[in-house]
Amino acid sequence: MKLYESWKESYENLDNAGYETFWREYLPKEMENYKYILSHKDETVGGKLVDIADKFNMETVTFAGFIDGINDSLKESIDLDELTEDSNISLNVDFEKLYYNMLDAKADWLYNLDEWDGVLSTEKRKQIKKEYDKTKTVVKEQLPGRNEPCPCGSGKKYKKCCGAK
């Protein structure tokens, strides 16, 4: 069985208590990985998956899950379905994209890490946050007043046409 499939199976069939325990154990490991990557921003982590997993003190299946989480933030994504312990991988991170994706995942324990200070300036992080917020802003279209002409073009008042429905 491939590593990524094993990763998905490790949490998909758990009951609620097991599911919560699984993530409670995984998330601190994930945070430590990101702390390392951010504090070594000029280093591209690469090599055999088994060696990198060992470097990060993770089992290979768990590290495949980490790769799943960071994959959208890499300059060159990794084919998760083909991952094996002997796969050569490179975690060449696009840090702006990573910060944006952490905002999108609502992972405040990750996008508030102190290690970001050495990677992106406060102004740049605010700019990325502002861009992210724009994608989540909902503009509600204002309906016409009751006695205004109906926007459907019927010539009737809105209250007697589409507003009556």
Coordinates of N, CA, C and O in Angstrom, one line a residue, residues 20-163:
E20 N -10.2 12.8 17.3 CA -9.6 14.0 18.1 C -8.2 13.6 18.6 O -7.3 14.5 18.6
T21 N -8.1 12.5 19.2 CA -6.8 12.0 19.7 C -5.7 12.0 18.6 O -4.6 12.5 18.8
F22 N -6.1 11.5 17.4 CA -5.2 11.4 16.3 C -4.7 12.8 15.9 O -3.4 13.0 15.8
W23 N -5.5 13.8 15.8 CA -5.1 15.1 15.4 C -4.4 15.8 16.5 O -3.5 16.6 16.3
R24 N -4.8 15.5 17.8 CA -4.1 16.2 18.9 C -2.6 15.7 19.0 O -1.8 16.5 19.4
E25 N -2.4 14.5 18.5 CA -1.0 14.0 18.5 C -0.2 14.5 17.3 O 1.0 14.7 17.3
Y26 N -0.9 14.6 16.1 CA -0.3 15.0 14.9 C 0.1 16.5 14.8 O 1.2 16.8 14.4
L27 N -0.8 17.3 15.2 CA -0.6 18.8 15.0 C 0.6 19.4 15.7 O 1.3 20.2 15.1
P28 N 1.0 19.0 16.9 CA 2.3 19.5 17.4 C 3.5 19.0 16.6 O 4.5 19.8 16.5
K29 N 3.5 17.8 16.0 CA 4.6 17.4 15.2 C 4.6 18.3 13.9 O 5.7 18.7 13.5
E30 N 3.4 18.6 13.4 CA 3.4 19.4 12.2 C 3.9 20.8 12.5 O 4.7 21.3 11.7
M31 N 3.6 21.3 13.7 CA 4.1 22.7 14.0 C 5.6 22.7 14.1 O 6.2 23.6 13.7
E32 N 6.2 21.6 14.7 CA 7.6 21.6 14.8 C 8.3 21.5 13.4 O 9.3 22.1 13.2
N33 N 7.7 20.8 12.5 CA 8.2 20.8 11.1 C 8.2 22.2 10.5 O 9.2 22.6 9.9
Y34 N 7.1 22.9 10.7 CA 7.0 24.2 10.1 C 8.0 25.2 10.8 O 8.6 26.0 10.2
K35 N 8.2 25.0 12.1 CA 9.1 25.9 12.8 C 10.5 25.7 12.2 O 11.3 26.6 12.0
Y36 N 10.9 24.4 11.9 CA 12.2 24.1 11.3 C 12.3 24.7 9.9 O 13.3 25.4 9.6
I37 N 11.3 24.5 9.1 CA 11.3 25.0 7.7 C 11.4 26.5 7.7 O 12.2 27.1 6.9
L38 N 10.7 27.2 8.6 CA 10.7 28.6 8.6 C 12.0 29.2 9.1 O 12.5 30.2 8.7
S39 N 12.6 28.5 10.1 CA 13.8 29.0 10.7 C 15.0 28.6 9.8 O 16.1 29.2 10.0
H40 N 14.8 27.8 8.9 CA 15.9 27.4 7.9 C 15.4 27.7 6.5 O 15.4 26.9 5.6
K41 N 14.9 29.0 6.3 CA 14.2 29.4 5.1 C 15.1 29.3 3.8 O 14.6 29.1 2.7
D42 N 16.4 29.4 4.0 CA 17.3 29.3 2.8 C 17.7 27.9 2.5 O 18.3 27.7 1.5
E43 N 17.2 26.9 3.3 CA 17.6 25.5 3.0 C 16.4 24.8 2.4 O 15.2 24.9 2.9
T44 N 16.6 24.2 1.3 CA 15.5 23.4 0.7 C 15.7 22.0 1.2 O 16.7 21.3 1.0
V45 N 14.7 21.5 1.9 CA 14.7 20.2 2.5 C 14.5 19.2 1.4 O 13.5 19.3 0.6
G46 N 15.4 18.3 1.2 CA 15.3 17.3 0.1 C 16.0 16.0 0.4 O 16.9 15.9 1.3
G47 N 15.7 15.0 -0.4 CA 16.3 13.7 -0.3 C 15.3 12.6 -0.3 O 14.1 12.8 -0.7
K48 N 15.7 11.4 0.2 CA 14.7 10.3 0.3 C 13.7 10.6 1.4 O 14.1 11.1 2.5
L49 N 12.5 10.3 1.1 CA 11.4 10.5 2.1 C 11.7 9.9 3.4 O 11.5 10.5 4.5
V50 N 12.2 8.7 3.4 CA 12.5 8.0 4.7 C 13.5 8.8 5.5 O 13.4 8.9 6.8
D51 N 14.5 9.3 4.9 CA 15.5 10.1 5.6 C 15.0 11.4 6.1 O 15.3 11.8 7.2
I52 N 14.2 12.1 5.3 CA 13.6 13.4 5.8 C 12.6 13.1 6.9 O 12.6 13.9 7.9
A53 N 11.8 12.1 6.8 CA 10.9 11.7 7.9 C 11.7 11.5 9.2 O 11.2 12.0 10.2
D54 N 12.8 10.8 9.1 CA 13.6 10.5 10.2 C 14.2 11.8 10.8 O 14.2 12.0 12.0
K55 N 14.6 12.8 9.9 CA 15.1 14.1 10.3 C 14.1 14.8 11.2 O 14.4 15.5 12.1
F56 N 12.8 14.7 10.8 CA 11.7 15.4 11.4 C 11.1 14.5 12.5 O 10.0 14.9 13.1
N57 N 11.7 13.4 12.9 CA 11.2 12.5 13.9 C 9.7 12.1 13.7 O 8.9 12.1 14.6
M58 N 9.4 11.7 12.5 CA 8.1 11.2 12.1 C 8.2 9.9 11.4 O 9.2 9.6 10.8
E59 N 7.1 9.1 11.5 CA 7.0 7.9 10.8 C 6.8 8.3 9.3 O 6.3 9.4 9.0
T60 N 7.1 7.4 8.4 CA 7.0 7.8 7.0 C 5.6 8.0 6.6 O 5.3 9.0 5.8
V61 N 4.6 7.3 7.1 CA 3.2 7.5 6.8 C 2.8 8.8 7.3 O 2.1 9.6 6.6
T62 N 3.2 9.2 8.5 CA 2.8 10.5 9.1 C 3.4 11.6 8.3 O 2.8 12.7 8.0
F63 N 4.7 11.4 7.8 CA 5.3 12.4 7.0 C 4.6 12.6 5.7 O 4.6 13.7 5.1
A64 N 4.1 11.5 5.1 CA 3.3 11.7 3.9 C 2.1 12.6 4.1 O 1.7 13.3 3.3
G65 N 1.5 12.5 5.3 CA 0.4 13.4 5.7 C 0.9 14.8 5.8 O 0.2 15.8 5.3
F66 N 2.1 15.0 6.3 CA 2.7 16.4 6.3 C 2.9 16.9 4.9 O 2.5 18.1 4.6
I67 N 3.4 16.1 4.0 CA 3.6 16.5 2.6 C 2.2 16.9 2.0 O 2.1 17.8 1.3
D68 N 1.2 16.1 2.3 CA -0.2 16.5 1.8 C -0.5 17.9 2.3 O -1.1 18.6 1.5
G69 N -0.2 18.3 3.5 CA -0.6 19.6 4.0 C 0.2 20.7 3.4 O -0.3 21.8 3.1
I70 N 1.5 20.5 3.1 CA 2.4 21.5 2.5 C 2.4 21.5 1.0 O 2.9 22.5 0.4
N71 N 1.9 20.5 0.4 CA 2.0 20.3 -1.1 C 1.6 21.5 -1.9 O 2.2 21.9 -2.9
D72 N 0.5 22.1 -1.6 CA -0.1 23.3 -2.3 C 0.8 24.5 -2.2 O 0.7 25.4 -2.9
S73 N 1.7 24.5 -1.2 CA 2.6 25.6 -1.0 C 4.0 25.4 -1.5 O 4.9 26.3 -1.3
L74 N 4.2 24.3 -2.2 CA 5.5 24.0 -2.8 C 5.6 24.7 -4.2 O 4.6 24.7 -4.9
K75 N 6.8 25.1 -4.6 CA 7.0 25.6 -5.9 C 6.8 24.5 -7.0 O 6.3 24.8 -8.1
E76 N 7.1 23.3 -6.6 CA 6.8 22.2 -7.5 C 6.1 21.1 -6.7 O 6.8 20.5 -5.8
S77 N 4.9 20.8 -6.9 CA 4.1 19.9 -6.1 C 4.6 18.5 -6.3 O 5.2 18.1 -7.3
I78 N 4.3 17.6 -5.3 CA 4.7 16.2 -5.2 C 3.5 15.4 -5.5 O 2.4 15.6 -5.0
D79 N 3.7 14.3 -6.4 CA 2.6 13.4 -6.7 C 2.4 12.5 -5.5 O 3.2 11.6 -5.2
L80 N 1.4 12.8 -4.7 CA 1.2 12.0 -3.4 C 0.9 10.6 -3.6 O 1.3 9.7 -2.8
D81 N 0.2 10.2 -4.7 CA -0.2 8.8 -5.0 C 1.0 8.0 -5.3 O 0.9 6.7 -5.2
E82 N 2.1 8.6 -5.7 CA 3.3 7.8 -6.0 C 4.4 7.7 -4.9 O 5.5 7.2 -5.1
L83 N 4.1 8.3 -3.8 CA 5.1 8.4 -2.7 C 5.4 7.0 -2.1 O 4.5 6.2 -1.8
T84 N 6.7 6.7 -2.0 CA 7.1 5.6 -1.3 C 8.2 6.0 -0.4 O 8.7 7.2 -0.4
E85 N 8.7 5.1 0.5 CA 9.8 5.5 1.4 C 11.1 5.9 0.7 O 11.8 6.7 1.1
D86 N 11.3 5.3 -0.5 CA 12.5 5.6 -1.3 C 12.3 6.8 -2.3 O 13.2 7.1 -3.0
S87 N 11.1 7.4 -2.3 CA 10.9 8.6 -3.2 C 11.9 9.7 -2.8 O 12.0 10.1 -1.7
N88 N 12.4 10.3 -3.9 CA 13.2 11.5 -3.7 C 12.3 12.7 -3.8 O 11.6 12.9 -4.8
I89 N 12.3 13.5 -2.7 CA 11.4 14.7 -2.7 C 12.2 15.9 -2.4 O 13.3 15.9 -1.9
S90 N 11.6 17.1 -2.7 CA 12.2 18.4 -2.4 C 11.1 19.3 -1.9 O 10.0 19.4 -2.6
L91 N 11.3 19.8 -0.7 CA 10.3 20.7 -0.1 C 10.7 22.2 -0.4 O 11.2 22.9 0.5
N92 N 10.6 22.6 -1.6 CA 11.0 23.9 -2.0 C 9.8 24.8 -1.9 O 8.9 24.9 -2.7
V93 N 9.7 25.5 -0.7 CA 8.5 26.2 -0.3 C 8.4 27.6 -0.8 O 9.3 28.4 -0.8
D94 N 7.2 27.9 -1.3 CA 6.8 29.3 -1.7 C 6.2 29.9 -0.4 O 5.1 29.6 -0.1
F95 N 7.0 30.7 0.4 CA 6.5 31.1 1.7 C 5.3 32.0 1.7 O 4.5 32.0 2.6
E96 N 5.1 32.8 0.7 CA 3.9 33.7 0.6 C 2.7 32.8 0.4 O 1.7 33.0 1.0
K97 N 2.8 31.8 -0.5 CA 1.7 30.9 -0.7 C 1.4 30.1 0.6 O 0.3 29.8 0.9
L98 N 2.5 29.7 1.3 CA 2.3 28.9 2.5 C 1.6 29.7 3.5 O 0.6 29.2 4.2
Y99 N 1.9 31.0 3.7 CA 1.2 31.9 4.7 C -0.2 32.0 4.3 O -1.1 31.9 5.1
Y100 N -0.5 32.2 3.0 CA -1.9 32.3 2.5 C -2.7 31.0 2.8 O -3.8 31.1 3.3
N101 N -2.1 29.9 2.5 CA -2.7 28.6 2.7 C -3.0 28.3 4.2 O -4.0 27.7 4.5
M102 N -2.1 28.8 5.0 CA -2.3 28.7 6.5 C -3.5 29.5 6.9 O -4.3 29.1 7.8
L103 N -3.6 30.7 6.3 CA -4.8 31.5 6.6 C -6.1 30.8 6.2 O -7.1 30.8 6.9
D104 N -6.0 30.3 5.0 CA -7.2 29.6 4.4 C -7.6 28.4 5.2 O -8.7 28.1 5.4
A105 N -6.6 27.7 5.8 CA -6.9 26.5 6.7 C -7.3 26.9 8.1 O -7.6 26.0 8.9
K106 N -7.3 28.2 8.3 CA -7.6 28.7 9.7 C -6.7 28.1 10.7 O -7.1 27.8 11.8
A107 N -5.4 27.9 10.3 CA -4.4 27.3 11.2 C -3.6 28.4 12.0 O -2.5 28.7 11.7
D108 N -4.3 29.1 12.9 CA -3.7 30.2 13.6 C -2.4 29.8 14.4 O -1.5 30.6 14.6
W109 N -2.4 28.5 14.8 CA -1.2 28.0 15.5 C 0.0 27.9 14.6 O 1.1 27.8 15.1
L110 N -0.2 28.0 13.3 CA 0.9 28.0 12.3 C 1.2 29.4 11.8 O 2.3 29.8 11.7
Y111 N 0.2 30.2 11.4 CA 0.5 31.5 10.8 C 0.8 32.5 11.8 O 1.3 33.6 11.5
N112 N 0.7 32.2 13.1 CA 1.2 33.1 14.2 C 2.5 32.7 14.8 O 2.9 33.2 15.8
L113 N 3.2 31.7 14.2 CA 4.5 31.3 14.7 C 5.5 32.5 14.7 O 5.5 33.3 13.7
D114 N 6.3 32.6 15.7 CA 7.3 33.6 15.8 C 8.3 33.5 14.6 O 8.9 34.5 14.2
E115 N 8.5 32.3 14.1 CA 9.5 32.1 13.1 C 9.2 32.8 11.8 O 10.0 33.0 10.9
W116 N 7.9 33.2 11.6 CA 7.5 34.0 10.4 C 8.3 35.3 10.4 O 8.5 35.9 9.3
D117 N 8.7 35.9 11.5 CA 9.3 37.2 11.5 C 10.6 37.2 10.7 O 10.9 38.2 10.1
G118 N 11.3 36.1 10.6 CA 12.5 36.0 9.8 C 12.3 35.7 8.3 O 13.2 35.7 7.5
V119 N 11.0 35.4 8.0 CA 10.7 35.0 6.6 C 10.0 36.0 5.8 O 10.4 36.4 4.8
L120 N 8.9 36.5 6.4 CA 8.1 37.6 5.8 C 7.9 38.7 6.7 O 7.7 38.5 7.9
S121 N 8.0 39.9 6.2 CA 7.9 41.1 7.0 C 6.4 41.2 7.5 O 5.5 40.6 6.9
T122 N 6.3 42.0 8.6 CA 4.9 42.2 9.1 C 4.0 42.8 8.1 O 2.9 42.4 7.9
E123 N 4.6 43.8 7.3 CA 3.8 44.4 6.3 C 3.4 43.4 5.2 O 2.2 43.5 4.7
K124 N 4.3 42.5 4.8 CA 3.9 41.5 3.8 C 2.9 40.6 4.3 O 1.9 40.2 3.5
R125 N 3.0 40.2 5.5 CA 1.9 39.3 6.1 C 0.6 40.0 6.1 O -0.5 39.4 5.9
K126 N 0.6 41.3 6.5 CA -0.7 42.1 6.5 C -1.3 42.1 5.1 O -2.5 42.0 4.9
Q127 N -0.4 42.3 4.1 CA -0.8 42.4 2.7 C -1.5 41.1 2.3 O -2.5 41.1 1.7
I128 N -0.8 40.0 2.6 CA -1.3 38.7 2.3 C -2.7 38.4 3.0 O -3.6 37.9 2.4
K129 N -2.8 38.8 4.2 CA -4.0 38.7 5.0 C -5.1 39.5 4.3 O -6.3 39.0 4.2
K130 N -4.8 40.7 3.9 CA -5.8 41.6 3.2 C -6.3 40.9 1.9 O -7.5 40.9 1.7
E131 N -5.3 40.4 1.1 CA -5.7 39.7 -0.1 C -6.6 38.5 0.2 O -7.6 38.2 -0.5
Y132 N -6.3 37.7 1.3 CA -7.0 36.6 1.7 C -8.5 37.0 2.1 O -9.4 36.4 1.7
D133 N -8.5 38.1 2.9 CA -9.8 38.6 3.4 C -10.7 39.0 2.2 O -12.0 38.8 2.3
K134 N -10.1 39.5 1.1 CA -10.9 39.9 0.0 C -11.6 38.8 -0.7 O -12.7 38.9 -1.2
T135 N -11.0 37.6 -0.6 CA -11.6 36.4 -1.2 C -12.8 35.9 -0.4 O -13.6 35.1 -0.9
K136 N -12.8 36.3 0.8 CA -13.9 35.8 1.7 C -15.0 36.8 2.0 O -15.9 36.6 2.7
T137 N -14.9 38.0 1.4 CA -15.9 39.0 1.5 C -17.1 38.8 0.7 O -16.9 38.5 -0.5
V138 N -18.2 38.8 1.3 CA -19.5 38.5 0.5 C -20.2 39.8 0.4 O -20.5 40.5 1.4
V139 N -20.5 40.2 -0.8 CA -21.3 41.4 -1.1 C -22.7 41.0 -1.4 O -23.0 40.3 -2.4
K140 N -23.6 41.4 -0.6 CA -25.0 41.1 -0.8 C -25.6 42.1 -1.7 O -25.6 43.3 -1.5
E141 N -26.3 41.6 -2.8 CA -26.9 42.5 -3.7 C -28.1 43.1 -3.1 O -28.9 42.5 -2.5
Q142 N -28.2 44.5 -3.3 CA -29.4 45.1 -2.7 C -30.6 45.0 -3.6 O -30.5 45.2 -4.8
L143 N -31.7 44.6 -3.0 CA -33.0 44.4 -3.7 C -33.6 45.8 -4.0 O -33.4 46.8 -3.2
P144 N -34.3 45.9 -5.1 CA -35.0 47.2 -5.4 C -36.1 47.5 -4.3 O -36.6 46.5 -3.7
G145 N -36.4 48.7 -4.2 CA -37.5 49.1 -3.3 C -38.9 48.5 -3.8 O -39.0 48.2 -5.0
R146 N -39.8 48.4 -2.9 CA -41.1 47.9 -3.3 C -41.8 48.6 -4.4 O -42.4 48.0 -5.3
N147 N -41.7 49.9 -4.5 CA -42.4 50.7 -5.5 C -41.5 51.0 -6.7 O -42.0 51.8 -7.5
E148 N -40.3 50.5 -6.7 CA -39.4 50.8 -7.9 C -39.8 49.8 -9.0 O -40.4 48.7 -8.8
P149 N -39.4 50.2 -10.2 CA -39.7 49.2 -11.4 C -38.9 47.9 -11.1 O -37.8 47.9 -10.6
C150 N -39.5 46.8 -11.5 CA -38.9 45.5 -11.4 C -37.7 45.4 -12.3 O -37.8 45.8 -13.5
P151 N -36.6 44.9 -11.8 CA -35.4 44.8 -12.6 C -35.5 43.7 -13.7 O -34.7 43.7 -14.6
C152 N -36.5 42.9 -13.8 CA -36.7 41.9 -14.8 C -37.1 42.5 -16.1 O -37.1 41.9 -17.2
G153 N -37.6 43.8 -16.1 CA -37.9 44.5 -17.3 C -39.4 44.4 -17.7 O -39.8 44.8 -18.8
S154 N -40.2 43.9 -16.8 CA -41.7 43.7 -17.1 C -42.4 45.1 -17.2 O -43.5 45.1 -17.8
G155 N -41.9 46.1 -16.5 CA -42.6 47.4 -16.5 C -43.5 47.5 -15.2 O -44.0 48.6 -14.9
K156 N -43.7 46.4 -14.5 CA -44.5 46.5 -13.3 C -43.6 46.9 -12.1 O -42.4 46.9 -12.2
K157 N -44.3 47.3 -11.1 CA -43.6 47.6 -9.8 C -43.0 46.3 -9.3 O -43.6 45.2 -9.4
Y158 N -41.9 46.4 -8.5 CA -41.3 45.2 -8.0 C -42.2 44.4 -7.1 O -42.3 43.2 -7.1
K159 N -43.0 45.1 -6.3 CA -43.9 44.5 -5.3 C -45.0 43.6 -6.0 O -45.6 42.7 -5.5
K160 N -45.4 44.0 -7.3 CA -46.4 43.3 -8.0 C -45.8 42.2 -9.0 O -46.6 41.5 -9.6
C161 N -44.5 42.2 -9.1 CA -43.8 41.3 -10.0 C -43.0 40.3 -9.3 O -43.5 39.4 -8.5
C162 N -41.7 40.4 -9.4 CA -40.8 39.4 -8.8 C -40.8 39.5 -7.2 O -40.5 38.5 -6.5
G163 N -41.1 40.7 -6.7 CA -41.1 40.8 -5.2 C -42.3 40.2 -4.6 O -42.4 40.0 -3.4

